[in-house]
CSV table of C-alpha atoms in Angstrom, one decimal:
chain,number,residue,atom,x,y,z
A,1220,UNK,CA,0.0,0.0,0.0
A,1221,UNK,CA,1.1,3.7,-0.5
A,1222,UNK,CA,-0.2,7.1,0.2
A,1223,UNK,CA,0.2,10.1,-1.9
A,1224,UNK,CA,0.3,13.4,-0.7
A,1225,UNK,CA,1.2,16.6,-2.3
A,1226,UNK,CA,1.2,19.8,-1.9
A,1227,UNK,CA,2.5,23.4,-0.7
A,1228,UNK,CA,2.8,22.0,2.9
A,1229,UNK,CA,3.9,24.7,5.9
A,1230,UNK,CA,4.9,21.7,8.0
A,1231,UNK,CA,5.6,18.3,6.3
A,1232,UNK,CA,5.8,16.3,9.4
A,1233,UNK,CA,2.4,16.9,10.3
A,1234,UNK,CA,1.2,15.7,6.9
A,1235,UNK,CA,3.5,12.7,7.6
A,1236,UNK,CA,2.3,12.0,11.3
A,1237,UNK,CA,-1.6,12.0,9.8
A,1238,UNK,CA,-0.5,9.8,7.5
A,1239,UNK,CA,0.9,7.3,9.9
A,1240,UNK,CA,-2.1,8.1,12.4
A,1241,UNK,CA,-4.7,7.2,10.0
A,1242,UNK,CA,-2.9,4.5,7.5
A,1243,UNK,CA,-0.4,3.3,9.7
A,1244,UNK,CA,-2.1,0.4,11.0
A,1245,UNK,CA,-3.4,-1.1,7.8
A,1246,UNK,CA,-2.7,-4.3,6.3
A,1247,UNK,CA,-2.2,-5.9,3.0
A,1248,UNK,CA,-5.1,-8.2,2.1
A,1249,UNK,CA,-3.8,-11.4,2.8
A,1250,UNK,CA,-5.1,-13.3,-0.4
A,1251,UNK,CA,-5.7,-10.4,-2.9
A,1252,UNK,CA,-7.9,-11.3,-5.9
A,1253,UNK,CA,-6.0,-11.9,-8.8
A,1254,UNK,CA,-6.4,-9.5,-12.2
A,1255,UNK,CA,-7.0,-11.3,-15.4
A,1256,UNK,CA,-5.4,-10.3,-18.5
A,1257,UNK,CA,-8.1,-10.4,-21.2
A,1258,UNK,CA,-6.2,-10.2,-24.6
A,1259,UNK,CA,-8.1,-7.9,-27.5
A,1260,UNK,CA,-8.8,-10.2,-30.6
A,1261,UNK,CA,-7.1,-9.0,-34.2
A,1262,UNK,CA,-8.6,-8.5,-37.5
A,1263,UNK,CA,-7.0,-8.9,-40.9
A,1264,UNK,CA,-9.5,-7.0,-43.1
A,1265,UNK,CA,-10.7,-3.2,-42.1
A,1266,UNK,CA,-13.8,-2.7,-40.4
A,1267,UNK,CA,-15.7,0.2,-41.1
A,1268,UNK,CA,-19.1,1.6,-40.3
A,1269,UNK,CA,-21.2,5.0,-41.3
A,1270,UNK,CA,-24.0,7.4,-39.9
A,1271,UNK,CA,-26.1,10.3,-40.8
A,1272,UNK,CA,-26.6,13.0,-38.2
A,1273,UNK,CA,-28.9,15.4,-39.1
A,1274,UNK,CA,-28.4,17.7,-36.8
A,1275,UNK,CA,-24.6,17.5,-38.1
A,1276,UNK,CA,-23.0,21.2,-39.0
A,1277,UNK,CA,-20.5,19.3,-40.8
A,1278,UNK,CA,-18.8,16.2,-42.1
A,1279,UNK,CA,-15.9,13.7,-40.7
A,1280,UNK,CA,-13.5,10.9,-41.1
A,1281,UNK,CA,-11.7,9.0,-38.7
A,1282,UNK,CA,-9.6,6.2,-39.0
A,1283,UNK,CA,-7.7,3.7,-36.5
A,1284,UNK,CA,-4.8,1.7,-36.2
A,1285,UNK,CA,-4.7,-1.1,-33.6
A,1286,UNK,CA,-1.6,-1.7,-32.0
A,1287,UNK,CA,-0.4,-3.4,-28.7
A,1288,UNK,CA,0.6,-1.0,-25.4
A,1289,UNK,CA,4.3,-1.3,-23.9
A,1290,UNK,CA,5.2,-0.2,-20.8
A,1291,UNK,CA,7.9,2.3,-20.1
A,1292,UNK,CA,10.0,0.5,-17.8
A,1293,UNK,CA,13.6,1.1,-19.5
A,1294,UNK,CA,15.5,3.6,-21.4
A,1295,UNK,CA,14.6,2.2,-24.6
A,1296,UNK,CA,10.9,2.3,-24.1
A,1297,UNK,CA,11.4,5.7,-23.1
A,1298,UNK,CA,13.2,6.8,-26.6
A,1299,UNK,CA,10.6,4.5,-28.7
A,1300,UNK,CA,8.2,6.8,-26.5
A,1301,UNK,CA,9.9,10.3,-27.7
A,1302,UNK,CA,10.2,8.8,-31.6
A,1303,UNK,CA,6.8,8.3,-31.6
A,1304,UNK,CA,5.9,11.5,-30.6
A,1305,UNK,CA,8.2,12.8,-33.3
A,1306,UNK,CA,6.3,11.1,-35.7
A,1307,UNK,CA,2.6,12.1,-34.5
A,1308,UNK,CA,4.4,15.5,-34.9
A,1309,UNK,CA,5.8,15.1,-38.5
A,1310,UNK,CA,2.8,13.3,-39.4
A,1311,UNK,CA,0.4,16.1,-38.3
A,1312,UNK,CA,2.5,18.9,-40.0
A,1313,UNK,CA,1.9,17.1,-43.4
A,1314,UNK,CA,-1.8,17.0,-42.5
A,1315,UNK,CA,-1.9,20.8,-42.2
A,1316,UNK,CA,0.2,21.6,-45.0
A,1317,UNK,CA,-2.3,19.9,-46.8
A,1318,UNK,CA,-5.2,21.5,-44.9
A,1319,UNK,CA,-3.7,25.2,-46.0
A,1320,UNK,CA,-4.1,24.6,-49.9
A,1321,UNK,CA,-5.9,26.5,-51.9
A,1322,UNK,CA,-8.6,23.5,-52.3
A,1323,UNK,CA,-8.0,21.1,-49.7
A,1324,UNK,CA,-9.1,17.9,-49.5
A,1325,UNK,CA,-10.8,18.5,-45.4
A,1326,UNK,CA,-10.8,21.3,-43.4
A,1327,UNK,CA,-8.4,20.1,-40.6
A,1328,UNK,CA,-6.7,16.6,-40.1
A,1329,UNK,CA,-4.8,15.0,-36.7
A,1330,UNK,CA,-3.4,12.1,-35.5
A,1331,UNK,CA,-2.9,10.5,-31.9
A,1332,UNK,CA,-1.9,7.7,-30.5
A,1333,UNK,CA,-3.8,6.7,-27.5
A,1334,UNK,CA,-4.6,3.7,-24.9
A,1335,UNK,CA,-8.1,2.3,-25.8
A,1336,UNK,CA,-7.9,-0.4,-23.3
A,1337,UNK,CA,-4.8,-2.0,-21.1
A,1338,UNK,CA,-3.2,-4.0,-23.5
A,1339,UNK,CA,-3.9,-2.0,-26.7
A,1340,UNK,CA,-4.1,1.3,-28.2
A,1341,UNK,CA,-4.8,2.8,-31.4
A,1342,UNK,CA,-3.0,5.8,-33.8
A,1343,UNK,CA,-6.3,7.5,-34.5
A,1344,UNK,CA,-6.4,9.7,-37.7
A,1345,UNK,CA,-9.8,12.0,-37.4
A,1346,UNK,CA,-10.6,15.6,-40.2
A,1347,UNK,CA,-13.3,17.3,-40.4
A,1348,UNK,CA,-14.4,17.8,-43.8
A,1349,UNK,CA,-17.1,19.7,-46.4
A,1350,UNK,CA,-19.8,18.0,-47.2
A,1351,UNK,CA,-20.1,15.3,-49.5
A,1352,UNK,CA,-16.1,15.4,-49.3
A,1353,UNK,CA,-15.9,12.0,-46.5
A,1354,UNK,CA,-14.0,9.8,-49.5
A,1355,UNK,CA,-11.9,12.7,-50.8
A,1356,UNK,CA,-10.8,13.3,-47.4
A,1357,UNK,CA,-10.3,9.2,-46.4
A,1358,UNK,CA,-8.5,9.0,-49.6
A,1359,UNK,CA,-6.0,11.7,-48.6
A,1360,UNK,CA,-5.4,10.7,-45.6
A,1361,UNK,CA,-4.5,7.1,-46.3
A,1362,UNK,CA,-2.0,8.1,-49.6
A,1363,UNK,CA,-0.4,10.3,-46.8
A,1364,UNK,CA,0.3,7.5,-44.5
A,1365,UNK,CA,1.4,5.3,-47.1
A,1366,UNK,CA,3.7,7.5,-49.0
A,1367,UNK,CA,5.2,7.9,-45.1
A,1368,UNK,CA,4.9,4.3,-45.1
A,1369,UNK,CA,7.0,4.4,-48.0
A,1370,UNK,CA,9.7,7.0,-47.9
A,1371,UNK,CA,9.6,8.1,-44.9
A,1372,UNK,CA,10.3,11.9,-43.7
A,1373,UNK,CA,12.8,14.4,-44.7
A,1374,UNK,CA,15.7,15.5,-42.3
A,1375,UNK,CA,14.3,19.0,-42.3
A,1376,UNK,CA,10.9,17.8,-41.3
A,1377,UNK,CA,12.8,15.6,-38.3
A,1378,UNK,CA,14.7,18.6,-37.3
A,1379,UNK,CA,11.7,21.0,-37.0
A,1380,UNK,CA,10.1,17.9,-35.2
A,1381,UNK,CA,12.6,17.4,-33.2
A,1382,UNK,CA,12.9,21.5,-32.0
A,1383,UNK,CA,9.0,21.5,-31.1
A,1384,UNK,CA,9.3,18.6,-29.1
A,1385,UNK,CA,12.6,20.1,-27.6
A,1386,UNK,CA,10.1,23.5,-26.8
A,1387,UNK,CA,7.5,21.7,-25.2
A,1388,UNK,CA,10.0,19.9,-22.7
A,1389,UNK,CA,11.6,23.3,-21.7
A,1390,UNK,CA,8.5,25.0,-21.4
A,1391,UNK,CA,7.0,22.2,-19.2
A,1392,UNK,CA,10.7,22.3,-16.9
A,1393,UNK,CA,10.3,26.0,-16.6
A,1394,UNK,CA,6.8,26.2,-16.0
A,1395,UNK,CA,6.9,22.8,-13.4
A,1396,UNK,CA,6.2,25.4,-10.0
A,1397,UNK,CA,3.0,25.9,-12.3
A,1398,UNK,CA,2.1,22.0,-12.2
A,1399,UNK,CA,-1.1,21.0,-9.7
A,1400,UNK,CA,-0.5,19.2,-7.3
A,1401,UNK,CA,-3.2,16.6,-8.7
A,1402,UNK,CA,-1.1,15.8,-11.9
A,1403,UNK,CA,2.0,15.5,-9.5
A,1404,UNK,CA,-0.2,12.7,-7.8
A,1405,UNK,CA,-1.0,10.7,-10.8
A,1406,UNK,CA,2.8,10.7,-11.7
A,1407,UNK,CA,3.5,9.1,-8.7
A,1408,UNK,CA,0.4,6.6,-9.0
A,1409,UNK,CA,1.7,5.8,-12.2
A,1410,UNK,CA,5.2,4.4,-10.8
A,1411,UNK,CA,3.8,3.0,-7.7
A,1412,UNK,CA,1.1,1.2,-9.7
A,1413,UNK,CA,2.5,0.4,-13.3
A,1414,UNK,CA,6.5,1.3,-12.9
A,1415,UNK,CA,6.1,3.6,-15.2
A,1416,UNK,CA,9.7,4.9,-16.1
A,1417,UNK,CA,8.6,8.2,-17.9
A,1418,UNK,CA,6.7,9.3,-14.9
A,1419,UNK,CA,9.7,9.1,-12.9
A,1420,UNK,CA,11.6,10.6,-14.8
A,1421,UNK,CA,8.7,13.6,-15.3
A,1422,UNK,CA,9.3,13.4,-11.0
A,1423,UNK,CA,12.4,13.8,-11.0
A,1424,UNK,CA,12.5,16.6,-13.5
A,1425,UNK,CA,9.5,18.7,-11.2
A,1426,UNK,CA,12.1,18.0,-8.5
A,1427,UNK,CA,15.0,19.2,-9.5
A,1428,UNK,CA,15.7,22.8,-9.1
């Protein structure tokens, strides 16, 4: 068991002697239930489906990639971590180069990666589009992940990648006094609970001064 406080304390020991008042006499369960792992079954061909909202002010496409989750326990889950987020970055600046033409094929375009259960999450590609335009827009969307697929990006697209996402990790050090105190909490869930390695090193970085 564990107990997370945090906070702008005037006098930590007290915190610490409620703690130990009010949790310090609590046990473990002696036989704890155990957790199944319930796997998510795989699909060769593409699924799809469609509606009609009337009630719609406009139209959109998403699409979604299924892939398995992977903990962040070591350094090199923790650099496959950061080259993904390079390439959600590269990805989406194609997306809104393509958005600014002069007749575009949707209004707007992103991708994310995120969990959709446990074991698996999904690269989720979602524009918003004029109407009638739903295949012109799926159509562009997919020749841009292939030709990505295919060739890959440019060094000049990885280095403006690489400077936003260089940015965002300065602005996040020099803005961590900022940081409330619940988010500081669910970093320290996350390693007590799943190990995770980023969120200790996100701890550590809120730490130092």
């Amino acid at each position: 068991m564990a107990v997370v406080a945090v906070g702008d304390f005037s006098d930590t020991k007290v915190v610490v002697d409620l703690i130990k008042e009010h949790f310090g006499q609590k046990c473990s369960v002696p036989n704890p239930p155990h957790i199944s792992s319930f796997s998510v079954p795989v699909h060769d061909e593409p699924f799809f489906s469609y509606f009609v909202e009337s009630e719609a002010t406009g139209s959109a496409v998403m699409i979604g990639y299924k892939m398995p989750v992977h903990d962040l326990k070591t350094v090199q889950d923790y650099r496959d971590m950061l080259a993904e987020s390079m390439f959600m970055y590269a990805l989406n600046q194609r997306f809104f180069k393509l958005s600014r033409r002069k007749d575009p094929p949707y209004f707007s375009c992103s991708a994310v990666a995120d969990v959709l259960v446990r074991p698996l999450k999904a690269c989720i590609i979602t524009s918003a589009c004029k109407e009638k335009g739903t295949l012109e827009a799926l159509e562009s969307m997919l020749v841009e992940v292939a030709r990505v697929r295919l060739h890959g990006f440019s060094e000049h697209e990885i280095s403006i990648v690489r400077a936003l996402l260089m940015a965002e990790i300065e602005s996040a050090y020099l803005e961590r006094d900022q940081m409330q105190s619940s988010n500081l909490r669910d970093e320290y869930l996350q390693v007590y609970c799943n190990c995770n390695f980023l969120c200790l090193i996100c701890l550590l970085m809120y730490a130092t001064k």
